[in-house]
Structure formats: C-alpha cells, structure tokens
C-alpha cells in the first residue's frame, strides 16, 4: 500500500511552498499537479518521478474530478508515494476534502499538507492586509463561482452587513453579479475593491476601484482569471504599503541600468 500527500503548493511564488510541502515533492514517486501550480516546483521532483498534469481550465475540464480520484487510488494501490499538488491551500476551494474522502473510503493512508492561500497571500503582495485594527476586524473567504444549474446559496446579505473584508475566489466572470448583490444588501457603493491578477508572481497586476466602478475598470483593463477580489476598507492601505509591485519596478530599472 502506498500513501498520498495532498499538498498545498501556495499562491504562485515558488518560495512560498512550505518546508513539508517541498519534502513531499522530493520524495514522491508520482506527482499529480494542477494548472495553477508553479511549474518550477516540479524541478525538485526525483529524476524518475512520474509527473501527471490534471489541471482544469475554467469551463473546459481537461481531466474530470472523478478521473483524478481514480488516479490517486490507482497509484496508491500500486504501492507508490503520491503527491497531489494543488495551488494555494487544498482545503480552500481546492476540492481537497473530496479527494481525502475518496482516499478514506478506499482505506488508503494520506496526509494533508496545508498551503498558503491566495486569499491572504495575493492581497498581502498587493499591499492589502485582510485585517487591520482600524479598517477591518472580520474577514470572510467566499467563492465567486456559482455552479451551473444551481441556485446561489451564498448569504450575500450577511456578508454585506456583517463582514468587513471579503476575499472572493474565482469571481471575475461574475464580478457584476457580486457587486450588485453586495450593493443590493446596502453595502456602500463607495466601498473600495481590488482585483489582483496572478498574485505573488512576476505577472501580478492589481486594479482598484469601488463597488460602483470596478466592473467598468476591470473590463477596460481586461482582467481575467486567475484573480482574487478583495472588498473592504483595507484596500485603502495599498496606497501606502504596495511593496511587491514597487520592488518589481525597482528591479526592472536596475536591470535596465546594468544593461
């Protein structure tokens, strides 16, 4: 009998993998990895490790979830050490809970290795703390992706009225609906909102607006997924502490000077 490690690879910056997560990559016989995993992490795999891409594009699932479940059970039953490498944290909208349940039902040993979630890391790299003593004392993680054919079960009223900061995953395609719901339930239309595209990577791009203006701004800037949406007064802090993108600009200028 083999063993499966369900590992969070972090939000994109290769240096944000945990020590234990890196060990799981190094010892794996098989690595099943997702689309948003930084491919540089695969360079730490053993030379003879089998690398299996199981990523799913939005609305174009390359490998359905049931197939992933089958592969996890199949490789483990062959006696192999399997690392299931997922972007961010496996239990934050990563379907890691479903995969762990399948392994438990099959009596296959497994461990879960948490990863740094994009809902915290992307805003941090954009200079936005999700909590701040003066600007936000509550924080919620929300999905912005509604399953096709299913009613929206998100309590937008509660989120609008009771939570200071919202980190919304997979919501760019439903941005207009999200902003409309929050304003419908009396969230101030002037509430700051940020969209962070490819957070923590060299491609990171951040745009800022309000609930009232962000849809048009995002359209003009052609912001796509993967992007985090951050709603709340904490977005105001970006003006002072947007450290990562400033560092990127400084490094670019230094490179130009050296050339």
Coordinates of C-alpha atoms in Angstrom, one line a residue:
X1 CA 0.0 0.0 0.0
X2 CA 1.3 3.4 -0.9
X3 CA 0.4 6.8 0.5
X4 CA -1.0 10.1 -0.7
X5 CA 0.0 13.6 0.3
X6 CA -2.5 16.3 -0.5
X7 CA -0.3 19.3 -0.7
X8 CA -0.9 23.0 -1.0
X9 CA 1.7 24.5 -3.4
X10 CA 0.9 28.1 -2.3
X11 CA -0.3 31.0 -4.4
X12 CA 2.3 31.1 -7.2
X13 CA 5.6 32.5 -5.8
X14 CA 7.8 29.3 -5.8
X15 CA 9.4 30.4 -2.5
X16 CA 6.0 30.3 -0.7
X17 CA 5.9 26.4 -0.7
X18 CA 6.1 25.1 2.9
X19 CA 9.1 23.0 4.0
X20 CA 6.9 19.9 4.4
X21 CA 5.3 20.5 1.0
X22 CA 8.7 20.6 -0.6
X23 CA 9.7 17.4 1.1
X24 CA 6.5 15.7 -0.3
X25 CA 7.5 16.8 -3.8
X26 CA 11.1 15.5 -3.3
X27 CA 10.0 12.0 -2.1
X28 CA 7.1 11.4 -4.5
X29 CA 7.0 8.6 -7.0
X30 CA 4.1 10.3 -8.7
X31 CA 3.0 13.9 -8.7
X32 CA -0.5 14.9 -9.8
X33 CA -0.4 18.7 -10.3
X34 CA -2.9 21.4 -11.1
X35 CA -2.9 24.2 -13.7
X36 CA -2.1 27.0 -11.2
X37 CA 0.9 25.2 -9.6
X38 CA 4.2 26.9 -10.3
X39 CA 6.0 24.5 -12.7
X40 CA 9.3 25.4 -11.1
X41 CA 8.3 23.3 -8.1
X42 CA 8.4 20.2 -10.3
X43 CA 12.1 20.6 -10.8
X44 CA 12.5 19.4 -7.2
X45 CA 11.0 16.0 -8.0
X46 CA 13.1 12.9 -8.3
X47 CA 14.5 12.2 -11.7
X48 CA 12.4 9.1 -12.2
X49 CA 9.2 10.6 -10.7
X50 CA 6.1 10.4 -12.9
X51 CA 4.6 13.9 -13.4
X52 CA 0.9 13.9 -14.3
X53 CA -1.0 17.1 -15.3
X54 CA -4.6 17.1 -14.0
X55 CA -5.4 20.7 -14.4
X56 CA -8.8 22.0 -15.4
X57 CA -9.3 25.2 -17.3
X58 CA -12.5 27.2 -16.5
X59 CA -15.4 25.7 -18.4
X60 CA -13.0 23.3 -20.1
X61 CA -12.1 20.5 -17.8
X62 CA -9.1 18.7 -19.2
X63 CA -9.4 15.9 -16.6
X64 CA -12.6 15.5 -14.7
X65 CA -12.5 15.2 -10.9
X66 CA -13.6 11.6 -11.0
X67 CA -10.6 10.7 -13.1
X68 CA -8.3 12.4 -10.5
X69 CA -9.9 10.3 -7.8
X70 CA -9.3 7.2 -9.9
X71 CA -5.6 8.1 -10.4
X72 CA -5.0 8.7 -6.7
X73 CA -6.4 5.3 -5.8
X74 CA -4.7 3.6 -8.7
X75 CA -1.2 4.8 -7.9
X76 CA -1.5 4.3 -4.2
X77 CA -2.7 0.7 -4.7
X78 CA 0.5 0.2 -6.8
X79 CA 2.4 1.0 -3.6
X80 CA 3.6 4.4 -4.7
X81 CA 4.1 7.6 -2.8
X82 CA 1.8 10.1 -4.5
X83 CA 1.9 13.9 -4.0
X84 CA -1.3 15.6 -5.1
X85 CA -0.1 19.1 -5.7
X86 CA -2.7 21.8 -5.6
X87 CA -2.5 25.6 -5.9
X88 CA -3.0 27.6 -2.7
X89 CA -4.4 25.5 0.1
X90 CA -6.0 22.2 -0.8
X91 CA -9.0 22.7 1.6
X92 CA -9.8 26.3 0.4
X93 CA -11.9 25.8 -2.8
X94 CA -9.4 23.2 -3.9
X95 CA -11.6 20.1 -3.7
X96 CA -9.0 18.6 -1.4
X97 CA -11.7 17.5 1.0
X98 CA -13.4 15.4 -1.7
X99 CA -10.1 13.8 -2.6
X100 CA -9.4 13.0 1.1
X101 CA -12.8 11.5 1.4
X102 CA -12.2 9.2 -1.6
X103 CA -8.9 8.0 -0.1
X104 CA -10.5 7.4 3.3
X105 CA -13.3 5.3 1.7
X106 CA -10.6 3.3 -0.1
X107 CA -8.6 2.8 3.1
X108 CA -5.6 4.5 1.6
X109 CA -3.2 6.3 4.0
X110 CA -3.0 10.0 3.4
X111 CA -1.8 13.3 4.9
X112 CA -2.9 16.8 4.2
X113 CA -0.2 19.5 4.0
X114 CA -1.8 23.0 4.2
X115 CA -0.5 25.7 1.8
X116 CA -0.6 29.5 1.8
X117 CA -3.9 30.5 0.4
X118 CA -4.2 33.1 -2.4
X119 CA -7.0 34.9 -0.4
X120 CA -4.3 36.0 2.1
X121 CA -1.1 36.0 0.0
X122 CA -2.3 37.8 -3.1
X123 CA -3.6 40.9 -1.2
X124 CA -0.5 40.8 1.0
X125 CA 1.7 41.1 -2.1
X126 CA -0.6 43.9 -3.3
X127 CA -0.2 45.8 -0.1
X128 CA -3.6 45.0 1.3
X129 CA -3.8 43.4 4.8
X130 CA -7.1 41.4 5.1
X131 CA -7.4 42.6 8.7
X132 CA -6.4 45.9 10.2
X133 CA -7.2 47.3 13.6
X134 CA -8.6 50.5 12.2
X135 CA -10.1 49.2 9.0
X136 CA -11.2 45.6 9.3
X137 CA -11.7 43.2 12.2
X138 CA -13.6 40.5 10.4
X139 CA -12.6 38.5 7.3
X140 CA -14.5 36.0 5.1
X141 CA -13.4 33.7 2.3
X142 CA -16.1 33.4 -0.4
X143 CA -16.5 31.7 -3.7
X144 CA -17.5 33.9 -6.6
X145 CA -18.1 30.9 -8.9
X146 CA -21.6 29.6 -8.9
X147 CA -22.2 26.1 -10.1
X148 CA -24.1 25.8 -13.3
X149 CA -27.7 24.9 -12.8
X150 CA -27.6 25.5 -9.1
X151 CA -29.2 28.3 -7.1
X152 CA -26.9 30.8 -5.5
X153 CA -26.6 29.7 -1.9
X154 CA -24.2 32.4 -0.7
X155 CA -25.6 34.6 2.1
X156 CA -24.8 38.0 0.4
X157 CA -27.0 39.8 2.9
X158 CA -24.9 38.5 5.8
X159 CA -21.6 39.2 4.1
X160 CA -22.7 42.7 3.1
X161 CA -23.9 43.6 6.5
X162 CA -21.6 41.8 8.9
X163 CA -18.1 41.2 7.4
X164 CA -15.5 43.9 7.0
X165 CA -13.2 42.2 4.4
X166 CA -14.2 39.8 1.7
X167 CA -11.7 37.6 -0.2
X168 CA -13.6 36.3 -3.3
X169 CA -12.1 33.4 -5.3
X170 CA -12.9 32.7 -8.9
X171 CA -15.2 35.6 -9.2
X172 CA -14.0 37.7 -12.2
X173 CA -16.5 36.1 -14.5
X174 CA -19.4 37.0 -12.1
X175 CA -18.0 40.4 -11.0
X176 CA -21.0 42.4 -11.9
X177 CA -23.3 39.9 -10.1
X178 CA -21.1 40.0 -7.0
X179 CA -21.0 43.8 -6.8
X180 CA -24.7 44.0 -7.5
X181 CA -25.5 41.6 -4.6
X182 CA -23.4 43.5 -2.2
X183 CA -24.9 46.8 -3.1
X184 CA -28.4 45.3 -3.1
X185 CA -27.9 44.5 0.6
X186 CA -26.8 48.0 1.5
X187 CA -23.0 47.7 1.2
X188 CA -21.8 51.3 0.5
X189 CA -21.3 51.7 -3.3
X190 CA -18.1 53.6 -2.5
X191 CA -16.6 50.6 -0.7
X192 CA -13.1 50.0 -2.1
X193 CA -12.4 46.9 -4.1
X194 CA -9.2 45.4 -5.6
X195 CA -8.7 42.8 -8.3
X196 CA -5.3 41.0 -8.1
X197 CA -4.4 39.1 -11.2
X198 CA -1.7 36.3 -10.9
X199 CA -1.0 37.4 -7.4
X200 CA 2.6 36.8 -5.9
X201 CA 4.0 36.2 -9.4
X202 CA 6.1 38.4 -11.8
X203 CA 2.8 38.8 -13.8
X204 CA 0.9 40.3 -10.9
X205 CA -1.4 43.2 -11.8
X206 CA -3.6 45.0 -9.4
X207 CA -6.5 47.3 -10.2
X208 CA -8.5 49.3 -7.6
X209 CA -12.0 50.9 -7.7
X210 CA -15.3 50.8 -5.8
X211 CA -18.2 48.5 -5.9
X212 CA -19.8 51.1 -8.2
X213 CA -16.9 51.4 -10.7
X214 CA -14.9 48.2 -10.6
X215 CA -16.8 46.4 -13.3
X216 CA -16.0 49.0 -15.9
X217 CA -12.4 49.3 -14.8
X218 CA -11.9 45.5 -15.0
X219 CA -13.4 45.5 -18.4
X220 CA -11.1 48.3 -19.6
X221 CA -8.0 46.6 -18.1
X222 CA -9.0 43.2 -19.5
X223 CA -8.6 41.5 -16.1
X224 CA -9.2 37.7 -16.3
X225 CA -8.9 34.8 -14.0
X226 CA -6.9 33.8 -12.0
X227 CA -7.6 36.8 -9.9
X228 CA -8.5 37.5 -6.3
X229 CA -11.2 40.0 -5.5
X230 CA -10.8 41.9 -2.2
X231 CA -13.6 44.0 -0.9
X232 CA -13.3 46.4 2.1
X233 CA -11.7 49.5 3.6
X234 CA -8.4 47.6 4.0
X235 CA -7.9 48.1 0.2
X236 CA -7.1 51.8 1.1
X237 CA -3.8 50.5 2.7
X238 CA -2.4 49.7 -0.8
X239 CA -1.6 53.4 -1.3
X240 CA 1.0 53.2 1.4
X241 CA 2.3 49.6 1.5
X242 CA 2.1 48.3 -2.0
X243 CA 5.6 46.8 -1.6
X244 CA 5.8 44.0 -4.2
X245 CA 4.9 45.8 -7.4
X246 CA 7.2 48.7 -6.3
X247 CA 10.0 46.1 -5.8
X248 CA 9.3 44.7 -9.3
X249 CA 9.6 48.2 -10.8
X250 CA 12.9 48.9 -9.0
X251 CA 14.4 45.6 -10.1
X252 CA 13.4 46.3 -13.7
X253 CA 15.0 49.7 -13.5
X254 CA 18.2 48.2 -12.1
X255 CA 18.3 45.6 -14.9
X256 CA 17.9 48.4 -17.5
X257 CA 20.7 50.4 -15.9
X258 CA 23.0 47.3 -15.8
X259 CA 22.4 46.7 -19.5

